[in-house]
Coordinates of C-alpha atoms and ligand atoms in Angstrom, one line a residue:
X1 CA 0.0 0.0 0.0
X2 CA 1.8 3.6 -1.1
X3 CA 1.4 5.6 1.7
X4 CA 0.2 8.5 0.8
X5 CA -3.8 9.4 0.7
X6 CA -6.1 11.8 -0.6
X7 CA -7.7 12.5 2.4
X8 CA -7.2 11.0 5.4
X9 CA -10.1 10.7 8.3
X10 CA -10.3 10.1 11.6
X11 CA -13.1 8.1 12.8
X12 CA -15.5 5.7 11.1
X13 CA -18.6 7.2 12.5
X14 CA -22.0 8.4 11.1
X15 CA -20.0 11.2 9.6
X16 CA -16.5 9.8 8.8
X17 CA -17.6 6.7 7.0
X18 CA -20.3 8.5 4.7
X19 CA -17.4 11.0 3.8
X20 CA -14.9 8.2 3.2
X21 CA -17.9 6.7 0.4
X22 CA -18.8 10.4 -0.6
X23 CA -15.2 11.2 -1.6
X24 CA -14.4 7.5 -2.8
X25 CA -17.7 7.2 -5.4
X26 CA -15.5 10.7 -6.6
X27 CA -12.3 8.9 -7.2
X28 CA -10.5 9.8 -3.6
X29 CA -8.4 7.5 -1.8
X30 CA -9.3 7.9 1.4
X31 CA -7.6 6.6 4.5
X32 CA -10.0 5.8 8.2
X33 CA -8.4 5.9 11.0
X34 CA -11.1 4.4 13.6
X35 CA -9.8 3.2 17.7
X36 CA -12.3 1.1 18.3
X37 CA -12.1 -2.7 16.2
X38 CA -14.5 -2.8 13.5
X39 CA -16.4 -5.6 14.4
X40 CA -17.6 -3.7 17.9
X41 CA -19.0 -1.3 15.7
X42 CA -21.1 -3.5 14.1
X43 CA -25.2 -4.2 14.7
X44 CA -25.9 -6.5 17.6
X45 CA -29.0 -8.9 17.7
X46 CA -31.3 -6.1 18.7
X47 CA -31.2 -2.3 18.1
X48 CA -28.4 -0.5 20.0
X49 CA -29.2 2.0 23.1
X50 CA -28.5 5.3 20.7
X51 CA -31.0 5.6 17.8
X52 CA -31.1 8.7 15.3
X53 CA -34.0 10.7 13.6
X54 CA -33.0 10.9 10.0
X55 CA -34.3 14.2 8.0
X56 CA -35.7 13.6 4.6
X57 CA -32.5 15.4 3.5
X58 CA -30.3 12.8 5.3
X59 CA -31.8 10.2 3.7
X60 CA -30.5 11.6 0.3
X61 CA -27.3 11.0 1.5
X62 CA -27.5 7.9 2.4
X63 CA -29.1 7.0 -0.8
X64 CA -26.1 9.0 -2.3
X65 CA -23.4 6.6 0.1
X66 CA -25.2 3.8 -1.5
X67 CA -26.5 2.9 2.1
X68 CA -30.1 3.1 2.2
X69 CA -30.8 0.2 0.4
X70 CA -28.2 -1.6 3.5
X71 CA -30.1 0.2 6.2
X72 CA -33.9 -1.1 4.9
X73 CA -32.2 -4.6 4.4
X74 CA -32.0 -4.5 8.3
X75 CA -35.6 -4.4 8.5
X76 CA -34.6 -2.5 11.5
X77 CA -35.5 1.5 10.0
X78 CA -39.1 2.6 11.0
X79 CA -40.5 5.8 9.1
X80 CA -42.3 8.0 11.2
X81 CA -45.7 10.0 9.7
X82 CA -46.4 12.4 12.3
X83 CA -44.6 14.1 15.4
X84 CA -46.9 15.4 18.6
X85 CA -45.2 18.0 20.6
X86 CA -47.2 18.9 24.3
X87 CA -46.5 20.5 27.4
X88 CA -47.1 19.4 30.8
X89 CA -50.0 21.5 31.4
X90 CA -51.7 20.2 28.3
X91 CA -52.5 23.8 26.7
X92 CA -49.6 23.8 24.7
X93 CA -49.0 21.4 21.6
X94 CA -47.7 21.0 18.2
X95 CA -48.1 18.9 15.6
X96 CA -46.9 17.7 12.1
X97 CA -47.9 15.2 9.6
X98 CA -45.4 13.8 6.6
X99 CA -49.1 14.4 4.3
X100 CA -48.6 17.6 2.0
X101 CA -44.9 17.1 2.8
X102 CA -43.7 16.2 -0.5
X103 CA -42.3 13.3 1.5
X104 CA -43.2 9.8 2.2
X105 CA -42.4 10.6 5.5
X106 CA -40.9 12.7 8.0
X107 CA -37.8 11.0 9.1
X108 CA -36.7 7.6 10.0
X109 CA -35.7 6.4 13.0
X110 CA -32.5 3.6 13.0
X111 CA -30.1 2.6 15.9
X112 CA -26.3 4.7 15.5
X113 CA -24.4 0.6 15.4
X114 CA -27.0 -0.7 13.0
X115 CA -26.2 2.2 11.0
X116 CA -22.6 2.4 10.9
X117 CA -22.4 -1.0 10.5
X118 CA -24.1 -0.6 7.4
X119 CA -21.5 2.4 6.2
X120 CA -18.8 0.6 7.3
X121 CA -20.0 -2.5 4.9
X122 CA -20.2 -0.5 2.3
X123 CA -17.1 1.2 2.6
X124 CA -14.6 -1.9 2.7
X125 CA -16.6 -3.0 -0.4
X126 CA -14.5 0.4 -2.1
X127 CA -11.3 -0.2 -3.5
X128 CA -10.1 3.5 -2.8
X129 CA -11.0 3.2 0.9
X130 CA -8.5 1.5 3.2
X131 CA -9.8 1.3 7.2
X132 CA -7.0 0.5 9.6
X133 CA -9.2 -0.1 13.0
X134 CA -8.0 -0.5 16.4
X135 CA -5.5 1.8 15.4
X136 CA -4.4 5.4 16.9
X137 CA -3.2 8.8 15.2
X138 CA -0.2 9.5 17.2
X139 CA 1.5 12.7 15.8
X140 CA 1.9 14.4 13.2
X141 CA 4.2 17.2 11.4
X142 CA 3.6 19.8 8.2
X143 CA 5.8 18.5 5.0
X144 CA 6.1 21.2 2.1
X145 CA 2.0 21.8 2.1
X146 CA 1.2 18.5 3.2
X147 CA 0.9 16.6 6.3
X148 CA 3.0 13.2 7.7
X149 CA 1.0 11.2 10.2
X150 CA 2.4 8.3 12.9
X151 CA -0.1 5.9 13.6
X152 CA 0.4 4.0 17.4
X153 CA 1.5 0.9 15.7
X154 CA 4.2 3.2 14.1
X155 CA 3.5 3.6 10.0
X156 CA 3.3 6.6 8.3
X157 CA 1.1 8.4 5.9
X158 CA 1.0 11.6 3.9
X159 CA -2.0 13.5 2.8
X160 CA -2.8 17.3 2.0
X161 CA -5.9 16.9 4.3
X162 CA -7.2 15.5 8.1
X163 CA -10.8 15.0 8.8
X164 CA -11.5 15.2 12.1
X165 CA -14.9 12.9 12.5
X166 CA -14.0 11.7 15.7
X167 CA -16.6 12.7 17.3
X168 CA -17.3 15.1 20.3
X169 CA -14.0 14.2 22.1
X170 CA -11.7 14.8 18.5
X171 CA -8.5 14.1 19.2
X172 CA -8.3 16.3 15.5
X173 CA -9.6 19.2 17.0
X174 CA -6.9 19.6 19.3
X175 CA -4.0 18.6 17.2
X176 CA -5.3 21.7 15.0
X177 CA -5.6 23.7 17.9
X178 CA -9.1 24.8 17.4
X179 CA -10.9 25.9 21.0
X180 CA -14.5 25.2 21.3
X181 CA -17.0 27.4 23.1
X182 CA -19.8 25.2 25.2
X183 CA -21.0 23.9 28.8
X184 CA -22.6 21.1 30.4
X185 CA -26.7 21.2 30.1
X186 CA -26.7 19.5 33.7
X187 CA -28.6 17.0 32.1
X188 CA -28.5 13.3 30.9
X189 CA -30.9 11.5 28.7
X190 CA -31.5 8.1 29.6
X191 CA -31.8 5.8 26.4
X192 CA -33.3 2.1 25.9
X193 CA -36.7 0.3 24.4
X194 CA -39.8 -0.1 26.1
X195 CA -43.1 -1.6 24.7
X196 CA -46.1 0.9 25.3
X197 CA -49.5 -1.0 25.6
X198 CA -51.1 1.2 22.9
X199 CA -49.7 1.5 19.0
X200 CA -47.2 4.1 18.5
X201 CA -49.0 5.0 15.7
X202 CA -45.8 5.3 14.0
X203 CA -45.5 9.0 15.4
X204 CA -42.9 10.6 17.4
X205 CA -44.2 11.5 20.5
X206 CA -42.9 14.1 23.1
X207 CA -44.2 16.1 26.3
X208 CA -42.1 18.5 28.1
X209 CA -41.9 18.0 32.1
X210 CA -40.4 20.0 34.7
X211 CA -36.9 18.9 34.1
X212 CA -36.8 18.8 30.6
X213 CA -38.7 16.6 28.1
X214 CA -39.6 13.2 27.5
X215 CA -39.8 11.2 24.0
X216 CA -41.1 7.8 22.5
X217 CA -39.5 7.2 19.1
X218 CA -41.5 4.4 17.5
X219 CA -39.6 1.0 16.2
X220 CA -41.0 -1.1 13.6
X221 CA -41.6 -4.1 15.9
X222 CA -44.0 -1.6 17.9
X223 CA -41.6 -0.7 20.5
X224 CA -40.1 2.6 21.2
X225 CA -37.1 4.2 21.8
X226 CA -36.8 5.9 24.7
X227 CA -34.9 9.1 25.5
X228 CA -35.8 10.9 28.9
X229 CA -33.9 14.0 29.4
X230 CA -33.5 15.1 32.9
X231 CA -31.5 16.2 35.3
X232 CA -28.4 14.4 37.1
X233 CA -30.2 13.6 40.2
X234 CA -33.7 12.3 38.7
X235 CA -31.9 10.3 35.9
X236 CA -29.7 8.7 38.3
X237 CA -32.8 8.0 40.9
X238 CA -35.1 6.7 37.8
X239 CA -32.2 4.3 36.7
X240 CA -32.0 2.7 40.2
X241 CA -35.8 2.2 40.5
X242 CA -36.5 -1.4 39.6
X243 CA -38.3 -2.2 36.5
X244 CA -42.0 -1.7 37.6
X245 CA -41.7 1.5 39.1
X246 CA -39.4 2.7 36.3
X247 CA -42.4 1.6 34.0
X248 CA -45.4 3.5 36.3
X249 CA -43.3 6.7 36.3
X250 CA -42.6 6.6 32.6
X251 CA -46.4 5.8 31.9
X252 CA -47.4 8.7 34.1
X253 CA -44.9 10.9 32.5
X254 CA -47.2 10.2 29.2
X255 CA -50.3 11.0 31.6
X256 CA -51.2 6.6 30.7
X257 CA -51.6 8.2 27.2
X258 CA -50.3 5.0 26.0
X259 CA -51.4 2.3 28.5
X260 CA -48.7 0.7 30.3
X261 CA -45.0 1.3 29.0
X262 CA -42.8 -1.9 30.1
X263 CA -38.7 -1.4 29.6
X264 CA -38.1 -3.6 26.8
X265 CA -34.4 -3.9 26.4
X266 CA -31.2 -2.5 28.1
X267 CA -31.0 1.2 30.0
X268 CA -28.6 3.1 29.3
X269 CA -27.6 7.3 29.9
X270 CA -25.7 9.7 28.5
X271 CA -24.3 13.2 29.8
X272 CA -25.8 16.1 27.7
X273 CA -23.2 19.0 26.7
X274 CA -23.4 21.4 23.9
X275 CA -20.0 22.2 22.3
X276 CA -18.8 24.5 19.2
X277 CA -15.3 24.2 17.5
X278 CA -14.9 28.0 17.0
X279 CA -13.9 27.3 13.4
X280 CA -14.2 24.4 11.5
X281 CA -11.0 24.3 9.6
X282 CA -7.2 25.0 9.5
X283 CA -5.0 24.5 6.4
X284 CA -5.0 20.9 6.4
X285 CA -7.6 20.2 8.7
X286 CA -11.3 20.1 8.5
X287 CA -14.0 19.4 11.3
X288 CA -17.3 17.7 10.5
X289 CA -20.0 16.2 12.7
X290 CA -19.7 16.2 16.5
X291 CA -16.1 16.9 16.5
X292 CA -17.3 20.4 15.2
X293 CA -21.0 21.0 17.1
X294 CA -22.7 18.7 19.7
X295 CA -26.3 19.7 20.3
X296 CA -29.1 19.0 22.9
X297 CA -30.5 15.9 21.6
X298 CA -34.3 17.2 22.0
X299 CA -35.1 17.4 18.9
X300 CA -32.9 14.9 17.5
X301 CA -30.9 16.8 14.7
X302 CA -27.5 15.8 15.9
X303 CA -26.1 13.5 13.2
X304 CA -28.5 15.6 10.4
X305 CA -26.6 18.4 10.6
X306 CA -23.5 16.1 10.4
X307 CA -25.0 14.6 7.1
X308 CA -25.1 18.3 6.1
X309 CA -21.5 18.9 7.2
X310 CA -20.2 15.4 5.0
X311 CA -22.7 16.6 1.8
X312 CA -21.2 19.9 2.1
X313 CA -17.0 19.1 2.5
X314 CA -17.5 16.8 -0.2
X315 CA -18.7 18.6 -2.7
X316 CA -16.4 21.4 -1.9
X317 CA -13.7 18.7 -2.4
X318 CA -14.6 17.9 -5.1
X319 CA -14.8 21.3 -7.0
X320 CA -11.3 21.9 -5.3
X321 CA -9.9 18.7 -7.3
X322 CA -12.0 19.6 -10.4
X323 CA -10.0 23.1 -10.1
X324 CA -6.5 21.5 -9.1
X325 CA -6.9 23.3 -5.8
X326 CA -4.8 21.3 -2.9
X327 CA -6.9 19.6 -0.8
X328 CA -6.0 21.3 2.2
X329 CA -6.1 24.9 1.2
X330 CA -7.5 27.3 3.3
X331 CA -9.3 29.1 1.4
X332 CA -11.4 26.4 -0.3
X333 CA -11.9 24.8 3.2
X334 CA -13.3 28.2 4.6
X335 CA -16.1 28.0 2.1
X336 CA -16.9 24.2 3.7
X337 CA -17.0 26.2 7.0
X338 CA -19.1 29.2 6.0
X339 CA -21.6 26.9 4.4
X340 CA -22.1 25.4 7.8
X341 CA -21.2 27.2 10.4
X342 CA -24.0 29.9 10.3
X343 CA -26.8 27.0 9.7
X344 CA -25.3 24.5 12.9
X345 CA -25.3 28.3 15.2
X346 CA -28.8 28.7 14.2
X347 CA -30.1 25.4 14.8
X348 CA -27.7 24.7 18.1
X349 CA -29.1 28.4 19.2
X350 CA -32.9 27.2 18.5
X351 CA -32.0 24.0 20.5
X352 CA -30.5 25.6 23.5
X353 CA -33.0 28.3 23.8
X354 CA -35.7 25.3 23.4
X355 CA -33.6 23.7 26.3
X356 CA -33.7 26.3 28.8
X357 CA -37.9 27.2 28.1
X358 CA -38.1 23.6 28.4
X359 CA -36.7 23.4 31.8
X360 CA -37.4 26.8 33.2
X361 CA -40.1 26.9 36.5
X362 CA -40.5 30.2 35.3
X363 CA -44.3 31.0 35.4
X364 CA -43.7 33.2 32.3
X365 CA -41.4 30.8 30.7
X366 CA -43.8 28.2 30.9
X367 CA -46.9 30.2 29.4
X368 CA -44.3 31.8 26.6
X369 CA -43.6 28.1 25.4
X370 CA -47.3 27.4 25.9
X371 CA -48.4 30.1 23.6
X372 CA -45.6 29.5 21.1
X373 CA -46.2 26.3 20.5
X374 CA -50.1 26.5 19.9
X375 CA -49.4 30.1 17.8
X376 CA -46.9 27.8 15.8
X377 CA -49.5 24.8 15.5
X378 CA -52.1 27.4 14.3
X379 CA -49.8 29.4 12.3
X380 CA -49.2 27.5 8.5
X381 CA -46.5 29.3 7.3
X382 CA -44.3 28.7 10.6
X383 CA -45.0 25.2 11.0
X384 CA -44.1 25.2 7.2
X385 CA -40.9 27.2 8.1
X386 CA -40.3 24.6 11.0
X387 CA -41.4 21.5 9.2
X388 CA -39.0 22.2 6.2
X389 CA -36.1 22.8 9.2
X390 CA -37.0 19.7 11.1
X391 CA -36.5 18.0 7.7
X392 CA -33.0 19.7 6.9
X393 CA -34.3 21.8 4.2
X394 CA -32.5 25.2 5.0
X395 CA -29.7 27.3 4.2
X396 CA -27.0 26.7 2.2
X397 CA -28.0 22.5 0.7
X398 CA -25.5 21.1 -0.5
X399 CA -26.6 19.1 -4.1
X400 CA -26.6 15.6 -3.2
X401 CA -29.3 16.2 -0.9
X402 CA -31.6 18.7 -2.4
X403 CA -35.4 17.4 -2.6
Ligands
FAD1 C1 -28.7 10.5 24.0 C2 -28.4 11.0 22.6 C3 -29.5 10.9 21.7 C4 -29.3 11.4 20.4 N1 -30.3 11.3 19.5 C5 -30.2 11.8 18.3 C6 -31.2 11.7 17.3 O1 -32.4 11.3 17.5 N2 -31.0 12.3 16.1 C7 -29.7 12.8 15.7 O2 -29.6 13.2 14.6 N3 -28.7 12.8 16.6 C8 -28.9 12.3 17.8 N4 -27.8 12.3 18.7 C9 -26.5 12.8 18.3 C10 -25.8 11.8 17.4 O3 -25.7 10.5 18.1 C11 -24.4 12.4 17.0 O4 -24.6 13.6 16.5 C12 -23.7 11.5 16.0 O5 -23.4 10.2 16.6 C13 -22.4 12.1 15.6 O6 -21.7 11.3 14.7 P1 -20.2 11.5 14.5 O7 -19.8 10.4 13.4 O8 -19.8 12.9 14.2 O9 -19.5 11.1 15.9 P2 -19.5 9.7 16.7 O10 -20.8 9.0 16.4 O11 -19.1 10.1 18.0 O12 -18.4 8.9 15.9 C14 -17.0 9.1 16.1 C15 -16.2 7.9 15.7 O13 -14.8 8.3 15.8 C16 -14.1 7.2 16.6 N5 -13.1 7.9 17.3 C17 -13.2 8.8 18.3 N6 -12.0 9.2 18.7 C18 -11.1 8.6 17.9 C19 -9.6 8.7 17.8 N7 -8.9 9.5 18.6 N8 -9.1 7.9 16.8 C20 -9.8 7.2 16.0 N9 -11.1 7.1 16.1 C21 -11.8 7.8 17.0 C22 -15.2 6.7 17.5 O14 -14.9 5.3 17.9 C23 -16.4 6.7 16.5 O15 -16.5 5.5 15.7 C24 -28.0 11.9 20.0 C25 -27.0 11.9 20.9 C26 -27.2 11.5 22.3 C27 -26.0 11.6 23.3

């Protein structure tokens, strides 16, 4: 194997591996770099304790990435039709039906293992994509424009760009120096099926409580995916309830809506924090999914506006080789980030300010996000606006995902 790459990326995430297909289908060869062995990655018997959303626009990706077919092969990917959106107090609600959508639905929920398992599949089936797993970066130096990596194990490789996909923690981010801005919500999400007694009616369902809210993501074999987002304390006091009283607090928490809800399947919680590289790129570097932005997972647009980010780099890659620009230019990588970077602060803003009304015991924050979400509901040209956003149709769309 010559050692030197087109691109090299770190981690074979969500994000990492669609870019590795993205740039390979181009002609790229791409080098991933992922720490964790391949086959750990890989689906598991039953759905995995993180599931994403994915946005009509995400799905074009994936179609792009040659994945979709993979991912409805699993018989594991459920399309949602609607999404109900309700307070605590019950005055308060929002709704929104795939009908009149131009789409056959309104996103798709799958598991994050099942999916990158699926990426991952199809990227080892490319000849211009090498994966070295269970492998670390481990330094690196500038050579004449381009850049000379040591891998733990000790090889070297040369490329004129880095990707940084690895995630929230990127090791890439710090090797290019690039601060972030963020704090800790305070919060975890706790994560895991359960099996309400009534049909989830294949909608996305989600009522805001005191300490933040609570949603039921629907599977196909008529469970739900949980995700609970609370704070510290109550998380860690629900998780060490035993199953039955776990299941009468969760089904009151949905005011019975749904009959009984039983924990179908492992528990599991993660710490919520929202984070911001305070630029995306460096000559030679480039940041895309979590290792750039990690949002409050309420409304579950994390890895969408990841998709966005890998749409976005490669087609600005491309155009750069199509113009015998150097991958790692400056310049050309700027446009990647001012693509993005306006669109993620607008939705990570929307999110956070959604967080805090969502938890405030405000009296006036309550009845403000009361009366914004019925004057959304009755309002047809926001819920359009909002519709379209929840479905990554804004700003700046890269090609291989316009509708
Ligand atoms: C509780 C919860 C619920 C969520 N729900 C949703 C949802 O409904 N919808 C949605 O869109 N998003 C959701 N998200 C967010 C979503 O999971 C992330 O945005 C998404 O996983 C980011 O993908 P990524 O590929 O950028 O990073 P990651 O998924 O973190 O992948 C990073 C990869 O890089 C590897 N890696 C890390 N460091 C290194 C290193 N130093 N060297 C080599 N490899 C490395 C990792 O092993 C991993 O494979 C949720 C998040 C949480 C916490």
């Amino acid at each position: 194997m010559s050692n030197r790459f087109d691109v090299i990326i770190n981690g074979a995430g969500l994000v990492g591996s669609s870019i590795a297909i993205g740039l390979a289908k181009a002609g790229f060869k791409v080098l991933v770099i992922e720490f964790h062995p391949l086959e750990k990655l890989y689906p598991q018997d039953d759905y995995g304790l993180r599931v994403s959303a994915f946005t009509p626009s995400s799905k074009k990706w994936l179609e792009y990435v040659d994945a979709w077919d993979g991912l409805q092969h699993t018989g594991r990917i459920t399309p949602f039709l609607h999404m109900h959106v309700w307070d605590e107090g019950g005055m308060g609600e929002l709704t929104f039906d795939a009908a009149g959508t131009g789409s056959d639905a309104l996103g798709w929920i799958m598991d994050n293992e099942a999916t990158q398992g699926v990426l991952i599949d199809r990227a080892l089936k490319l000849d211009n994509i090498t994966i070295l797993d269970n492998t670390k970066l481990e330094s690196f130096e500038k050579v004449a424009g381009d850049v000379e990596v040591t891998l733990s194990n000790g090889d070297q490789y040369v490329t004129a760009l880095i990707i940084g996909a690895d995630g929230g923690r990127s090791m890439v981010r710090d090797w290019a120096n690039i601060p972030t801005t963020g704090w800790s919500y305070g919060q975890k999400t706790i994560v895991g099926q359960v099996r309400p007694e009534k049909s989830h009616d294949n909608t996305c369902w989600q009522r805001f409580l005191d300490n933040g809210p609570l949603a039921l993501l629907p599977l196909n074999d008529g469970r739900c995916s949980l995700a609970w987002h609370t704070t510290y304390e109550e998380a860690d006091e629900l998780l060490a309830l035993d199953p039955e009283a776990f299941s009468d607090r969760l089904s009151e928490g949905f005011q019975w809506k749904f009959g009984r809800i039983e924990i179908a399947g492992e528990l599991g919680a993660y710490p919520l924090r929202l984070n911001h590289a305070q630029t995306y790129v460096r000559e030679n570097f480039a940041l895309a999914g979590d290792a750039a932005h990690s949002i409050h997972p309420l409304a579950g647009l994390g890895v969408n506006i990841g998709y966005l980010d890998s749409a976005t780099l490669v087609e600005e890659l491309i155009n750069a080789k199509k113009a015998g620009i150097s991958l790692g230019d400056l310049t050309m990588l700027k446009r990647y980030e001012k693509r993005r970077k306006v669109h993620n602060m607008l939705i990570m803003g929307s999110m956070d300010l959604f967080k805090r009304s969502s938890t405030s015991q405000s009296k006036v924050v309550k009845g403000a996000r009361n009366l914004g979400l019925s004057a959304a509901n009755k309002l047809p040209f926001v819920k359009r606006k909002l519709a379209r956003m929840a479905m990554g149709y804004y700003g700046d769309i890269p090609s291989f995902v316009k509708p």
